[in-house]
PDB file of C-alpha atoms in Angstrom:
ATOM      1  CA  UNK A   1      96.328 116.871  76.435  1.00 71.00           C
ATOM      2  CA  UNK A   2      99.973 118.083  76.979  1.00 73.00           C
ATOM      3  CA  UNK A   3      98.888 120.748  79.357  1.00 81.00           C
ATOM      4  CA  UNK A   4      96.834 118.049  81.228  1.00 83.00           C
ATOM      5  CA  UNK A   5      99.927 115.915  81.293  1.00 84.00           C
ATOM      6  CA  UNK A   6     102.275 119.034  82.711  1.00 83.00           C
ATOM      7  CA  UNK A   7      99.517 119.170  85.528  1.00 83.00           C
ATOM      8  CA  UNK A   8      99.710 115.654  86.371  1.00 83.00           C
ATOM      9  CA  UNK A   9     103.257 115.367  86.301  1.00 80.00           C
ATOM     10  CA  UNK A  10     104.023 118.739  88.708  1.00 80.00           C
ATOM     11  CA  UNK A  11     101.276 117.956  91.179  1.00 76.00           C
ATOM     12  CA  UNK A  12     103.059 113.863  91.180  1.00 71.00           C
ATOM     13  CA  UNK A  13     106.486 116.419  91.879  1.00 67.00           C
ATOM     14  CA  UNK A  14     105.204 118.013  94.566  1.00 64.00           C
ATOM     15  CA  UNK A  15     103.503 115.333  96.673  1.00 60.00           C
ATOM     16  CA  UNK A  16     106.907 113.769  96.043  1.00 54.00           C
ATOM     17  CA  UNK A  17     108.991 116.735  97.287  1.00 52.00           C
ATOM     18  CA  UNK A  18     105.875 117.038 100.501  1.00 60.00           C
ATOM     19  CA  UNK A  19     108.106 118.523 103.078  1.00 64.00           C
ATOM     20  CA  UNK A  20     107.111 117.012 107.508  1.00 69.00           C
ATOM     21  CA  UNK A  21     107.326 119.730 110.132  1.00 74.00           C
ATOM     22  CA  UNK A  22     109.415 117.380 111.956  1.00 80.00           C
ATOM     23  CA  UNK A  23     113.061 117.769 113.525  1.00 85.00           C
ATOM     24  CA  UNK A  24     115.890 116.464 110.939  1.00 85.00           C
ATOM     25  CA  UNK A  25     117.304 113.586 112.713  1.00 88.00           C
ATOM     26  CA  UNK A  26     113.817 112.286 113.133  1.00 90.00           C
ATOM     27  CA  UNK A  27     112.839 112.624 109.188  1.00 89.00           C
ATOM     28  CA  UNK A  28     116.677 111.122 108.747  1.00 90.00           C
ATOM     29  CA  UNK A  29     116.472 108.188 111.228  1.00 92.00           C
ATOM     30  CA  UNK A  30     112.994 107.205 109.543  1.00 93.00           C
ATOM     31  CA  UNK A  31     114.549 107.667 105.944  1.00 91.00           C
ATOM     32  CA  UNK A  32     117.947 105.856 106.438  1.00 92.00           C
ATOM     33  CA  UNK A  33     118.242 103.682 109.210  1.00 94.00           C
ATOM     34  CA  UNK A  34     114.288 102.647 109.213  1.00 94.00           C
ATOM     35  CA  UNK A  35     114.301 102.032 105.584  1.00 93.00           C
ATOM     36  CA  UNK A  36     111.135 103.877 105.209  1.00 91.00           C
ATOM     37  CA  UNK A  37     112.329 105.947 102.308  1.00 85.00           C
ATOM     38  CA  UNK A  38     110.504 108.140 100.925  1.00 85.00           C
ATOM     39  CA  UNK A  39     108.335 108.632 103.976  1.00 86.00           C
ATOM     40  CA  UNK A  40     105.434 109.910 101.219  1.00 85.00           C
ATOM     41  CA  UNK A  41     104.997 105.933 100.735  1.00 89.00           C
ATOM     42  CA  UNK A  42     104.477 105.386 104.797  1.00 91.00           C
ATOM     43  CA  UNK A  43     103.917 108.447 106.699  1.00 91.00           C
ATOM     44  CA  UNK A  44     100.587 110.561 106.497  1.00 89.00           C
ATOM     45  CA  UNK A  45     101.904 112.877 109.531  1.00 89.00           C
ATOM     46  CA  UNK A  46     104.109 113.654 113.091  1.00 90.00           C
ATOM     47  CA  UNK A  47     102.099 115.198 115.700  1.00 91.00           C
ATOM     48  CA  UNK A  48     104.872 116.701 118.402  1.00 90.00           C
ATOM     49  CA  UNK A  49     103.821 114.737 122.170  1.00 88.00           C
ATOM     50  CA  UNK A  50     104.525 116.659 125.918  1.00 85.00           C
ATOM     51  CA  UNK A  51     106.458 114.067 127.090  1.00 85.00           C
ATOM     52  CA  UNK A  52     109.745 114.176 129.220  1.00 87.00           C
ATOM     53  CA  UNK A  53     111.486 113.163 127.314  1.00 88.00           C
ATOM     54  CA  UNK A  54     110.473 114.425 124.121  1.00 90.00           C
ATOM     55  CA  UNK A  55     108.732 112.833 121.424  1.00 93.00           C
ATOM     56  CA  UNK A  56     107.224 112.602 118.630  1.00 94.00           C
ATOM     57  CA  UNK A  57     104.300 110.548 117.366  1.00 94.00           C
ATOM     58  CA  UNK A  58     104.290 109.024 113.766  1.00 94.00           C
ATOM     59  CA  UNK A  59     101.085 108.268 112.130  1.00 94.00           C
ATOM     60  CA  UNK A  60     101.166 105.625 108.647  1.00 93.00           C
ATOM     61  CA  UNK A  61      98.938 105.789 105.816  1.00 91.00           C
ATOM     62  CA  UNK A  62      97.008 102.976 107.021  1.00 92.00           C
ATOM     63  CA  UNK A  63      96.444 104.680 110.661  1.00 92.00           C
ATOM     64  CA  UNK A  64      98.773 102.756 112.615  1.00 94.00           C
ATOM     65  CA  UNK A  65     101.034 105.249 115.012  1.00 95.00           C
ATOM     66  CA  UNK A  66     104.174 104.764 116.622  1.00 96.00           C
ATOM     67  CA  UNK A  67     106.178 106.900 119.297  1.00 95.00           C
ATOM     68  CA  UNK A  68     109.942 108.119 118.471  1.00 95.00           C
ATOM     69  CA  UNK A  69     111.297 109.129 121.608  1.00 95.00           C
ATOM     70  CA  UNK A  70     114.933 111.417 122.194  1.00 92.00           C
ATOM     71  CA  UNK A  71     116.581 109.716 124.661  1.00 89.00           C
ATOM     72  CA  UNK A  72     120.327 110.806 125.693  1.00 86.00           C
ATOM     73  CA  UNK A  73     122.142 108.348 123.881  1.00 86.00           C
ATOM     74  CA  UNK A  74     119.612 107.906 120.765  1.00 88.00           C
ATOM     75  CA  UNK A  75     116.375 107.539 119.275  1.00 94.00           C
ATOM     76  CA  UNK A  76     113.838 105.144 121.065  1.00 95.00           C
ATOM     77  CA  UNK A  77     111.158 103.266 119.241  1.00 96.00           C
ATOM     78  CA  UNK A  78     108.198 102.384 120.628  1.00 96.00           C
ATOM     79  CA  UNK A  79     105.073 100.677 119.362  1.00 95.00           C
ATOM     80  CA  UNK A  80     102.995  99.294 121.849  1.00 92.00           C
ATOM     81  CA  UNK A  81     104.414  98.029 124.531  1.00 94.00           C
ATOM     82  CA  UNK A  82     107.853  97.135 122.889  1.00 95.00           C
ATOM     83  CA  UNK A  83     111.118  99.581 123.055  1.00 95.00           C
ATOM     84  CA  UNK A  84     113.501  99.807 120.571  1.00 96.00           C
ATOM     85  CA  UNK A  85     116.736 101.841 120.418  1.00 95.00           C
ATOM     86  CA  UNK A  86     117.626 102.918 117.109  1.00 94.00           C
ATOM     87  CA  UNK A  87     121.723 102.789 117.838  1.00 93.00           C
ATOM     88  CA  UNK A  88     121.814  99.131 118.710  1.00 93.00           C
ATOM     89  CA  UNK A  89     121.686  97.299 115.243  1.00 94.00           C
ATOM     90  CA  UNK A  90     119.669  94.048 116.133  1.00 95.00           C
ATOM     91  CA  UNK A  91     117.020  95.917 118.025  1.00 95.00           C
ATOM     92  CA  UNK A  92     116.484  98.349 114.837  1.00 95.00           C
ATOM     93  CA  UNK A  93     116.353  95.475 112.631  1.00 96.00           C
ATOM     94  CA  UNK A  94     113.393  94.384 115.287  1.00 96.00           C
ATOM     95  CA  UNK A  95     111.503  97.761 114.925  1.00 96.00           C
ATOM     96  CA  UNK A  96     111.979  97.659 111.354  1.00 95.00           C
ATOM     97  CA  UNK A  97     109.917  94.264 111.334  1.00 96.00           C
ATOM     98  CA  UNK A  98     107.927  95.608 113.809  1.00 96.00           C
ATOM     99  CA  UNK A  99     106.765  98.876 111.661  1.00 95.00           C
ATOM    100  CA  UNK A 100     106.699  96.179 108.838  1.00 94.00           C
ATOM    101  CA  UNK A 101     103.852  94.632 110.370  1.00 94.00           C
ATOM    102  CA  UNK A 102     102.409  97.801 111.480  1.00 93.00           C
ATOM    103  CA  UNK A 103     102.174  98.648 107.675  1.00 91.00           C
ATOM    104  CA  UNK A 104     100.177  95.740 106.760  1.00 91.00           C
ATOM    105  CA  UNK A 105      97.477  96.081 109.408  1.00 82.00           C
TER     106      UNK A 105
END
């Protein structure tokens, strides 16, 4: 039984620890200033788009994607149709909600 518990708990450890061939800022942005911390919870995967300007697509648990674009000045949101910049406080707070929703689809 304890040797079935020590399994348990390192294979809990190391879907915890589950490292995203992402860039950084994108993992950080996501973490930090999307509240989506830890990304284990939200994110199954980031699949790198050809796109000018690069980007990144982010693909929840539940199968719902968004796009994280590098734009000059910051990170760019987008789900859908809408655009948010990650920078400008109120419009975060909107992709935040909007990623919220995305969540419980």
């Amino acid at each position: 039984m304890k040797n079935l518990k020590k399994i348990i708990q390192e294979e809990v450890r190391k879907i915890q620890e589950r490292e995203y061939e992402a860039p950084p800022e994108l993992i950080d942005t996501l973490k930090n200033k999307l509240k989506m911390d830890p990304l284990v919870r939200f994110v199954d995967k980031f699949k790198a788009a050809n796109t000018i300007p690069p980007s990144y697509r982010v693909f929840l648990l539940n199968g719902e994607t968004f796009d994280v674009y590098y734009e000059s000045f910051s990170l760019l949101i987008k789900i859908g149709a809408k655009e948010y910049f990650v920078d400008d406080l109120d419009e975060r707070n909107y992709a935040i909600k909007h990623i919220n929703r995305l969540l419980q689809e």
